[in-house]
Each structure stands twice: as structure tokens, then as C-alpha cells.
Coordinates of N, CA, C and O in Angstrom, one line a residue:
X1 N 0.9 -2.0 -0.3 CA 0.3 0.0 -0.1 C 1.3 0.8 0.1 O 1.5 1.0 0.5
X2 N 0.2 2.4 -1.0 CA 0.7 3.7 -1.0 C 0.6 4.6 0.2 O -0.2 4.6 0.1
X3 N 1.5 4.9 0.6 CA 1.1 5.9 1.6 C 1.9 7.6 2.2 O 3.1 6.9 1.6
X4 N 1.2 8.3 1.6 CA 2.5 10.0 1.9 C 3.4 9.1 2.5 O 3.9 9.2 3.6
X5 N 4.8 9.7 1.8 CA 6.0 9.8 2.2 C 6.7 10.9 3.6 O 6.9 10.0 4.8
X6 N 6.2 11.3 3.6 CA 6.1 12.3 4.8 C 5.7 12.1 6.3 O 6.5 12.1 7.4
X7 N 4.4 10.6 6.6 CA 4.3 10.0 7.4 C 5.5 8.9 8.2 O 5.2 8.0 9.0
X8 N 6.2 8.4 6.7 CA 7.5 7.9 7.1 C 9.2 8.1 6.9 O 9.9 7.9 6.8
X9 N 8.9 9.7 6.9 CA 10.3 10.3 7.0 C 11.3 9.6 7.5 O 12.6 9.4 7.2
X10 N 11.3 9.5 8.3 CA 12.1 9.8 9.3 C 12.9 7.8 9.4 O 14.2 7.7 9.3
X11 N 12.0 6.9 9.5 CA 12.8 5.5 8.7 C 12.8 5.3 7.3 O 13.4 5.1 7.5
X12 N 12.4 6.2 7.1 CA 12.4 6.1 5.3 C 14.3 6.9 5.0 O 14.7 6.2 4.7
X13 N 14.2 7.3 5.8 CA 15.7 8.3 5.9 C 17.1 7.2 6.9 O 17.3 7.3 6.2
X14 N 16.2 6.6 8.0 CA 17.2 6.0 8.3 C 17.5 4.7 7.4 O 18.6 3.7 7.5
X15 N 15.8 4.0 6.6 CA 17.1 2.8 5.8 C 17.3 3.7 4.6 O 18.2 2.3 4.9
X16 N 17.2 4.4 4.5 CA 18.3 4.1 2.9 C 19.5 4.8 3.1 O 21.1 4.6 2.6
X17 N 20.1 5.8 4.4 CA 21.1 5.4 5.6 C 22.0 4.2 5.6 O 22.9 4.3 5.2
X18 N 21.4 2.6 5.5 CA 22.2 2.1 6.0 C 22.7 1.3 4.7 O 23.1 0.3 4.4
X19 N 22.3 2.5 3.5 CA 22.3 1.6 1.7 C 24.1 3.1 1.9 O 23.8 2.1 0.4
X20 N 24.1 3.7 2.6 CA 25.4 4.5 2.7 C 26.1 4.0 2.0 O 27.0 2.7 2.0
X21 N 27.2 4.9 0.2 CA 28.1 4.3 0.0 C 28.3 2.5 -0.7 O 29.0 2.4 -0.9
X22 N 27.0 1.9 -1.0 CA 26.5 0.7 -2.0 C 26.6 0.8 -3.3 O 25.6 2.3 -3.7
X23 N 25.9 -0.3 -3.9 CA 25.6 -0.1 -5.4 C 24.0 -0.2 -5.2 O 24.0 1.2 -6.6
X24 N 23.9 -0.4 -4.3 CA 22.8 0.1 -4.5 C 22.3 1.0 -4.6 O 21.4 1.4 -5.6
X25 N 22.7 2.9 -3.7 CA 22.8 4.2 -3.4 C 23.3 4.0 -5.0 O 21.8 5.0 -5.3
X26 N 24.9 3.8 -5.3 CA 24.4 3.8 -6.9 C 22.9 4.1 -7.5 O 23.0 4.9 -7.9
X27 N 22.4 3.0 -7.6 CA 21.6 2.2 -9.1 C 20.5 3.1 -8.4 O 19.5 3.5 -9.3
X28 N 20.2 4.1 -7.5 CA 19.0 5.1 -6.8 C 19.3 5.7 -7.1 O 18.0 6.8 -7.9
X29 N 21.1 6.4 -6.7 CA 21.1 7.8 -7.2 C 21.3 8.1 -8.2 O 21.2 8.9 -9.2
X30 N 22.2 7.3 -8.8 CA 22.6 7.7 -10.5 C 23.6 8.2 -10.5 O 24.3 8.7 -11.8
X31 N 24.4 8.3 -9.4 CA 25.7 9.1 -8.8 C 26.3 8.5 -7.6 O 26.0 8.2 -7.0
X32 N 27.8 8.4 -7.8 CA 28.2 8.5 -6.5 C 27.9 9.4 -4.9 O 28.6 8.9 -3.7
X33 N 26.9 10.4 -5.3 CA 27.0 11.0 -4.3 C 25.9 10.3 -3.0 O 25.6 9.0 -3.1
X34 N 25.2 10.0 -2.2 CA 24.6 9.7 -1.3 C 23.8 10.7 -0.3 O 23.7 11.0 1.0
X35 N 22.7 11.9 -1.4 CA 22.2 12.7 -1.0 C 20.7 12.2 -0.2 O 20.2 11.6 -1.2
X36 N 20.2 12.7 0.6 CA 18.6 11.8 0.6 C 17.7 12.8 0.5 O 18.0 13.8 0.2
X37 N 16.3 11.9 0.1 CA 15.2 12.7 -0.8 C 14.5 13.7 0.5 O 14.7 13.9 1.4
X38 N 14.1 14.8 -0.2 CA 14.5 16.2 0.5 C 11.9 15.9 0.6 O 11.8 16.1 -0.8
X39 N 12.0 15.4 1.8 CA 10.9 14.7 2.0 C 9.6 15.9 3.0 O 10.1 16.0 4.0
X40 N 9.2 16.9 2.5 CA 8.7 18.2 3.2 C 6.9 18.0 3.0 O 6.3 17.4 2.4
X41 N 6.7 18.8 4.2 CA 5.0 18.7 4.1 C 4.5 19.7 3.5 O 3.0 19.2 2.9
X42 N 5.7 20.8 3.0 CA 4.6 21.5 2.3 C 5.0 21.0 0.4 O 6.1 21.0 0.7
X43 N 3.7 20.2 -0.1 CA 3.9 20.3 -1.8 C 3.6 21.1 -2.6 O 2.8 21.7 -2.6
X44 N 4.1 21.6 -3.3 CA 3.6 22.0 -4.8 C 3.2 21.5 -5.5 O 2.7 22.1 -6.6
X45 N 2.4 20.3 -5.8 CA 1.3 19.1 -5.8 C 2.1 19.0 -7.5 O 1.5 18.4 -8.3
X46 N 4.0 19.2 -7.5 CA 4.8 18.8 -8.6 C 5.0 17.6 -8.2 O 5.7 16.7 -9.3
X47 N 5.8 17.4 -6.6 CA 6.2 15.9 -6.1 C 5.0 15.1 -5.8 O 5.1 15.0 -4.3
X48 N 5.8 14.1 -6.0 CA 4.9 13.0 -5.2 C 5.7 11.5 -5.0 O 6.6 11.4 -5.5
X49 N 5.8 11.6 -3.5 CA 6.6 10.9 -2.9 C 5.8 9.4 -1.5 O 5.0 10.1 -0.5
X50 N 6.1 8.7 -2.2 CA 5.3 7.7 -1.6 C 6.3 6.6 -0.4 O 6.6 6.6 -0.9
X51 N 5.4 6.4 0.4 CA 6.2 4.8 1.3 C 5.5 3.4 1.1 O 4.4 3.8 0.9
X52 N 6.1 3.1 0.3 CA 5.4 1.6 0.8 C 5.3 0.6 1.8 O 6.5 0.1 1.9
X53 N 4.1 0.2 1.5 CA 3.6 -0.2 2.8 C 3.2 -1.7 2.9 O 2.2 -2.0 1.9
X54 N 3.8 -3.0 3.9 CA 3.8 -4.0 3.1 C 3.0 -4.9 4.6 O 2.6 -3.8 5.9
X55 N 2.7 -6.0 4.8 CA 2.3 -6.4 6.1 C 2.4 -5.6 7.0 O 3.9 -5.8 7.0
X56 N 1.8 -5.5 7.9 CA 2.0 -5.7 9.5 C 2.6 -3.9 9.6 O 3.3 -3.3 10.6
X57 N 2.1 -3.3 8.9 CA 3.0 -1.8 8.8 C 4.0 -1.7 8.4 O 5.0 -0.5 9.4
X58 N 4.2 -1.9 7.7 CA 6.2 -2.1 7.9 C 6.3 -1.6 7.1 O 6.2 -1.8 5.1
X59 N 7.1 -0.4 6.9 CA 7.7 0.4 5.2 C 8.9 -0.5 4.7 O 10.0 -1.6 5.3
X60 N 8.9 -1.3 3.5 CA 9.1 -2.0 2.4 C 10.4 -0.8 1.0 O 10.4 -2.1 0.5
X61 N 9.6 -0.1 1.2 CA 10.2 1.0 0.1 C 9.7 2.3 -0.3 O 8.9 2.9 0.5
X62 N 10.4 3.3 -0.9 CA 10.3 4.0 -1.4 C 9.9 4.7 -2.6 O 10.6 3.9 -3.8
X63 N 8.6 5.4 -3.0 CA 8.4 5.6 -4.7 C 8.3 6.9 -4.3 O 8.0 7.2 -3.9
X64 N 9.4 7.2 -5.5 CA 8.4 9.1 -5.5 C 8.7 8.8 -7.4 O 9.2 9.0 -8.4
X65 N 8.4 10.2 -7.7 CA 8.3 10.9 -9.1 C 7.4 12.9 -9.2 O 7.0 12.9 -8.1
X66 N 7.7 13.3 -10.2 CA 7.6 14.3 -10.8 C 7.1 14.6 -11.4 O 6.8 13.6 -12.4
X67 N 6.0 15.9 -11.7 CA 4.8 15.6 -13.2 C 5.4 17.3 -13.4 O 5.1 18.4 -12.7
X68 N 5.4 17.8 -14.5 CA 5.0 18.8 -15.1 C 4.1 19.2 -16.1 O 4.0 18.4 -16.8
X69 N 2.7 19.4 -15.1 CA 1.6 19.4 -16.3 C 1.9 20.4 -17.0 O 1.1 19.9 -17.9
X70 N 1.7 21.5 -17.1 CA 1.9 22.1 -18.5 C 2.7 21.4 -19.5 O 2.3 21.3 -20.5
X71 N 3.8 20.4 -19.9 CA 3.9 19.6 -20.5 C 3.6 18.7 -20.5 O 3.4 17.6 -21.4
X72 N 2.6 18.2 -19.4 CA 2.0 16.5 -19.5 C 3.2 15.7 -19.4 O 2.8 14.8 -19.8
X73 N 3.8 16.2 -18.6 CA 5.7 14.8 -18.2 C 5.9 14.4 -17.0 O 5.7 15.1 -16.2
X74 N 5.6 12.8 -16.8 CA 6.3 12.7 -15.8 C 7.6 12.2 -15.8 O 8.1 11.6 -16.9
X75 N 8.0 12.3 -14.8 CA 9.7 12.2 -14.6 C 10.2 11.9 -13.2 O 9.6 12.4 -12.4
X76 N 11.5 12.7 -12.8 CA 12.8 11.9 -12.1 C 11.7 10.5 -11.0 O 11.7 10.8 -10.0
X77 N 11.8 9.4 -11.9 CA 11.6 8.8 -10.7 C 12.5 8.5 -9.4 O 13.4 8.6 -10.3
X78 N 11.8 7.8 -8.3 CA 13.0 7.3 -8.1 C 12.5 5.9 -7.2 O 10.8 6.6 -6.8
X79 N 12.8 4.7 -7.4 CA 12.6 3.7 -6.2 C 13.2 2.9 -4.8 O 14.9 3.1 -6.1
X80 N 12.7 2.5 -4.5 CA 14.4 1.6 -3.5 C 13.3 1.1 -2.3 O 12.5 0.8 -2.4
X81 N 13.7 -0.7 -3.1 CA 12.9 -1.2 -2.3 C 13.6 -1.3 -1.0 O 15.5 -2.1 -1.2
X82 N 13.4 -2.0 0.2 CA 13.9 -2.7 1.7 C 14.1 -3.3 2.1 O 14.7 -4.0 2.7
X83 N 12.7 -4.1 0.5 CA 12.8 -5.7 1.4 C 13.0 -5.7 0.2 O 11.9 -6.2 -1.1
X84 N 13.9 -6.9 -0.5 CA 14.4 -7.1 -2.1 C 13.5 -8.6 -2.2 O 12.8 -8.4 -1.0
X85 N 12.5 -9.0 -3.7 CA 11.8 -9.9 -4.5 C 10.5 -9.2 -3.4 O 9.9 -10.6 -3.2
X86 N 9.8 -8.6 -3.2 CA 8.6 -8.1 -1.4 C 8.1 -7.8 -3.3 O 7.8 -6.8 -4.1
X87 N 6.8 -8.5 -4.0 CA 6.1 -8.5 -4.7 C 5.0 -7.5 -5.0 O 4.5 -6.2 -5.4
X88 N 5.0 -7.1 -3.2 CA 4.0 -6.2 -3.5 C 3.9 -4.7 -4.0 O 3.7 -3.5 -4.2
X89 N 5.9 -5.0 -3.8 CA 6.6 -3.3 -4.3 C 5.9 -3.2 -5.3 O 5.5 -1.9 -6.0
X90 N 6.9 -4.0 -6.5 CA 6.1 -3.9 -8.3 C 4.6 -3.8 -8.3 O 4.2 -2.9 -9.3
X91 N 3.5 -4.0 -6.9 CA 2.4 -4.4 -7.5 C 1.8 -2.7 -7.6 O 0.6 -1.9 -8.2
X92 N 2.5 -2.6 -6.2 CA 1.3 -1.0 -6.0 C 2.5 0.0 -7.1 O 1.4 1.0 -7.1
X93 N 3.9 0.1 -7.2 CA 3.8 0.9 -8.1 C 3.2 1.0 -9.5 O 2.7 1.7 -9.8
X94 N 3.4 -0.7 -10.2 CA 2.1 -0.9 -11.5 C 0.8 0.2 -11.3 O 0.2 0.6 -11.9
X95 N 0.2 -0.1 -9.5 CA -0.7 0.8 -9.6 C -0.8 2.0 -9.5 O -1.6 2.5 -10.3
X96 N 0.3 2.7 -8.9 CA 0.2 3.8 -9.5 C 1.0 4.3 -10.6 O 0.4 5.6 -11.1
X97 N 1.7 3.8 -11.3 CA 1.8 4.1 -13.1 C 0.4 4.1 -13.9 O 0.2 4.8 -14.3
X98 N -0.6 3.0 -13.4 CA -1.7 3.2 -13.9 C -2.8 4.2 -14.4 O -2.9 4.9 -14.4
X99 N -2.9 5.0 -12.5 CA -3.1 6.4 -12.3 C -2.4 7.3 -13.1 O -3.5 8.1 -13.7
X100 N -1.0 7.2 -13.4 CA -0.1 8.1 -13.6 C -1.1 8.2 -14.9 O -2.1 9.2 -15.5
X101 N -1.6 7.2 -16.0 CA -1.5 7.0 -17.1 C -2.7 7.2 -17.4 O -3.5 8.0 -18.2
X102 N -3.6 6.2 -16.7 CA -5.3 7.0 -16.9 C -6.4 7.9 -16.4 O -6.7 8.1 -17.1
X103 N -5.7 8.3 -15.1 CA -6.5 9.3 -14.8 C -5.7 10.6 -14.7 O -6.7 10.9 -14.3
X104 N -4.0 10.6 -14.9 CA -3.5 12.0 -14.9 C -3.7 12.2 -16.4 O -2.9 13.3 -17.3
X105 N -3.8 11.3 -17.1 CA -3.3 11.2 -18.5 C -3.0 12.2 -19.3 O -2.6 12.7 -20.2
X106 N -0.9 11.7 -18.7 CA 0.3 12.0 -19.1 C 0.5 11.7 -20.4 O -0.4 10.9 -21.5
X107 N 1.0 12.6 -21.2 CA 0.9 12.6 -22.4 C 2.9 11.9 -22.6 O 3.1 11.0 -23.6
X108 N 3.8 12.3 -21.9 CA 5.0 11.5 -21.8 C 5.5 11.6 -20.4 O 5.2 11.9 -19.2
X109 N 6.4 9.8 -20.1 CA 7.0 9.1 -19.2 C 8.2 9.3 -20.0 O 8.7 8.5 -20.6
X110 N 9.1 9.5 -19.0 CA 10.8 9.0 -19.1 C 11.5 9.4 -17.0 O 11.0 9.6 -16.5
X111 N 12.4 8.1 -17.6 CA 13.0 8.0 -16.7 C 14.2 7.8 -16.9 O 14.9 7.1 -18.0
X112 N 15.7 7.5 -16.0 CA 16.9 7.3 -16.1 C 17.3 5.6 -15.3 O 16.7 5.6 -13.9
X113 N 18.2 5.5 -15.0 CA 18.9 4.0 -14.6 C 19.9 4.2 -15.0 O 20.6 4.1 -16.1
X114 N 21.1 3.8 -14.3 CA 22.7 2.9 -13.8 C 22.5 2.0 -14.6 O 22.0 0.7 -14.4
X115 N 22.4 1.5 -16.2 CA 22.8 0.1 -16.4 C 23.5 -1.0 -15.6 O 24.5 -0.8 -14.6
X116 N 23.0 -1.9 -15.1 CA 23.0 -3.0 -14.3 C 22.1 -3.6 -13.2 O 21.7 -4.2 -12.6
X117 N 20.7 -1.6 -13.0 CA 20.3 -2.1 -12.2 C 19.1 -3.4 -12.1 O 18.6 -3.5 -13.1
X118 N 19.4 -4.6 -11.0 CA 18.2 -5.7 -10.9 C 16.7 -5.5 -11.6 O 16.6 -6.6 -12.1
X119 N 16.6 -3.8 -11.6 CA 14.7 -4.4 -12.0 C 15.3 -3.2 -13.6 O 13.9 -3.6 -14.4
X120 N 16.0 -4.0 -14.1 CA 16.6 -3.2 -15.6 C 15.4 -4.3 -16.4 O 14.5 -3.6 -17.1
X121 N 15.1 -5.5 -16.1 CA 14.1 -6.1 -17.7 C 12.7 -6.0 -16.6 O 11.9 -5.8 -18.1
X122 N 12.8 -5.6 -15.6 CA 11.7 -4.9 -15.6 C 10.8 -3.7 -16.4 O 10.0 -3.1 -17.3
X123 N 11.9 -2.6 -16.2 CA 11.4 -1.2 -17.0 C 12.2 -1.7 -18.5 O 11.0 -0.9 -19.5
X124 N 12.8 -3.0 -19.0 CA 12.9 -2.8 -20.3 C 11.5 -3.7 -20.7 O 10.2 -3.1 -22.1
X125 N 10.4 -4.2 -19.8 CA 9.3 -4.9 -20.1 C 8.3 -3.3 -19.7 O 7.0 -3.9 -21.2
X126 N 7.9 -3.0 -19.3 CA 7.4 -2.0 -19.2 C 7.1 -0.9 -20.2 O 6.2 -0.4 -21.1
X127 N 8.7 -0.5 -20.8 CA 8.7 0.2 -22.5 C 8.4 -0.6 -22.7 O 7.7 -0.1 -24.5
X128 N 8.4 -1.5 -23.2 CA 7.8 -2.6 -24.0 C 6.7 -2.4 -24.4 O 5.6 -2.5 -26.6
X129 N 5.8 -2.6 -23.6 CA 3.9 -2.5 -23.5 C 3.9 -1.5 -24.4 O 2.9 -1.6 -24.5
X130 N 4.4 -0.3 -23.4 CA 3.7 0.9 -23.9 C 4.6 2.0 -25.3 O 4.2 2.8 -25.6
X131 N 5.3 0.3 -26.0 CA 6.2 1.0 -27.5 C 6.8 1.9 -27.2 O 7.0 3.2 -28.0
X132 N 7.4 2.1 -26.0 CA 8.2 3.4 -26.2 C 9.9 2.8 -26.7 O 10.1 1.9 -26.8
X133 N 10.2 3.5 -26.0 CA 12.3 4.0 -26.7 C 12.8 4.2 -25.4 O 12.5 4.2 -24.3
X134 N 13.9 3.3 -25.5 CA 15.5 3.0 -24.7 C 16.9 3.3 -25.2 O 17.3 2.7 -26.2
X135 N 17.5 4.1 -24.9 CA 18.4 5.0 -25.8 C 19.5 4.1 -23.7 O 19.1 4.9 -23.2
X136 N 20.6 3.9 -24.8 CA 21.9 3.7 -23.7 C 22.9 4.3 -23.9 O 23.6 5.1 -24.8
X137 N 23.6 5.1 -23.1 CA 24.6 6.1 -23.1 C 25.9 5.8 -22.7 O 25.5 5.4 -21.7
X138 N 27.3 5.2 -22.9 CA 27.7 4.3 -22.9 C 29.0 5.3 -22.6 O 29.3 6.3 -21.9
X139 N 29.4 4.3 -20.9 CA 30.8 4.9 -19.9 C 30.3 6.4 -19.2 O 31.0 7.2 -19.7
X140 N 29.0 7.3 -18.7 CA 28.3 7.5 -18.5 C 29.0 8.0 -16.9 O 29.7 9.2 -16.3
X141 N 29.3 7.3 -16.2 CA 29.6 7.0 -14.3 C 30.7 6.1 -14.2 O 30.9 5.1 -15.0
X142 N 31.6 7.0 -14.0 CA 33.2 6.0 -12.9 C 32.3 6.2 -12.1 O 32.3 6.4 -11.3
X143 N 32.8 4.8 -11.7 CA 32.0 4.2 -10.1 C 33.9 4.2 -8.8 O 34.7 4.3 -9.4
X144 N 33.3 4.2 -7.8 CA 34.4 4.5 -6.4 C 35.8 3.1 -7.0 O 36.6 3.3 -6.8
X145 N 35.5 2.0 -7.9 CA 36.4 1.0 -8.0 C 37.1 1.5 -9.6 O 37.7 0.9 -10.1
X146 N 36.3 2.3 -10.1 CA 37.5 2.5 -11.6 C 36.4 2.3 -12.8 O 37.2 2.2 -14.2
X147 N 35.9 1.2 -12.6 CA 35.0 0.8 -13.6 C 33.6 1.9 -14.1 O 33.0 3.0 -13.6
X148 N 33.7 1.9 -15.7 CA 32.7 3.2 -15.9 C 31.0 2.2 -16.2 O 31.6 0.5 -16.7
X149 N 30.4 2.4 -16.0 CA 28.7 2.1 -16.0 C 28.1 3.4 -17.4 O 28.2 4.2 -18.0
X150 N 27.3 2.2 -18.0 CA 26.4 3.4 -18.6 C 25.3 4.0 -18.5 O 24.5 3.3 -16.9
X151 N 24.4 5.2 -18.7 CA 23.5 5.1 -18.4 C 22.0 5.0 -19.3 O 22.5 4.7 -20.8
X152 N 20.8 4.4 -18.7 CA 19.7 4.2 -19.4 C 18.8 4.9 -19.8 O 18.1 5.7 -18.5
X153 N 18.0 5.4 -20.3 CA 17.2 6.5 -20.2 C 15.7 5.8 -21.1 O 16.2 5.3 -22.5
X154 N 14.8 6.1 -20.3 CA 13.2 5.6 -21.0 C 12.9 6.5 -21.2 O 12.5 7.5 -21.0
X155 N 11.9 6.8 -22.8 CA 11.1 7.5 -22.9 C 9.8 6.4 -23.3 O 9.7 6.0 -24.4
X156 N 8.3 6.9 -23.1 CA 7.5 6.5 -23.5 C 7.0 7.9 -24.1 O 5.9 8.7 -23.0
X157 N 5.4 8.0 -25.4 CA 4.7 8.7 -25.3 C 3.3 8.4 -25.5 O 3.0 6.7 -26.0
X158 N 2.7 8.8 -24.5 CA 0.9 7.9 -24.8 C 0.2 9.0 -26.2 O 0.0 10.4 -26.3

């Protein structure tokens, strides 16, 4: 179940900090940084942030995105699973994406990720389902071990 992230802000921050300086944070941030999301009480209506709650009211993930209402574009997706392989996360995110598409009637959706992210297969399938495009930029990020990573950009026009 998705609930407003503000209700779980401290718990989300504590969970994210556990992953500091790991590949998980690299895949989430898309860079070597370790910045926590800004979860604020007052929203301008463009940023949506959710705690993903599983059985027993347990925090199992964090999901966020932004909408540019003028251009009807959804972007800046952020997804972090604290409970790996929990299918509730996928189902809840999928329901929210359906709401974005069918309820908000957006025109365009875009998101980025670092190649090698474990969810790449799911992103590929989602993009293919909606006849989207996948672009791969080569050697965009150099990690702490000196290895280069590609960046992937997905785009769907509805």
C-alpha cells in the first residue's frame, strides 16, 4: 500500500542511510552521491512521494516521481526497495503508474537508470508494453573502483 512519505520520513531516511556508499545507492541516485530525498510537509503539487507499506504496517520501499503539468510529462522517478523481491512493491508501483497514465492522462513519461540495475528487465518490459524507446549512453559514470557504467534513458509517449 502506498502512503504519503511524510508519514514515514524518519524511517525512510534511516533505511536509506543503511545503504550509504553501496551499489544499491549508486543505482538509486544515479551518481556517487549519497543525498537523501527532500521529503517535505508542503508540496507544490508537482512532486509525489510515497512510502511503500507491506504486511504488518512495515516499511518496505520508497517511491517518488515528479509531474510537469504544463508539458504533461512524468519524470524524476525514484524507487528503492528495502525488502528485496517483495512483490507488493511491484504491484503498488504498477497501480500508481496506471493511475498516472489513465487518471492524469499524461502525454510523456521518462526515467533514467544506471545499466546493471537489477530492475532493468522490468523497466524494459514496461517500456516495450507501451511501445516506448530505450536509449543507452556509454560510459557515463565512473564508480569508486574505476569501472565505467552506462546510463539508460527510457521514454514513452502516450
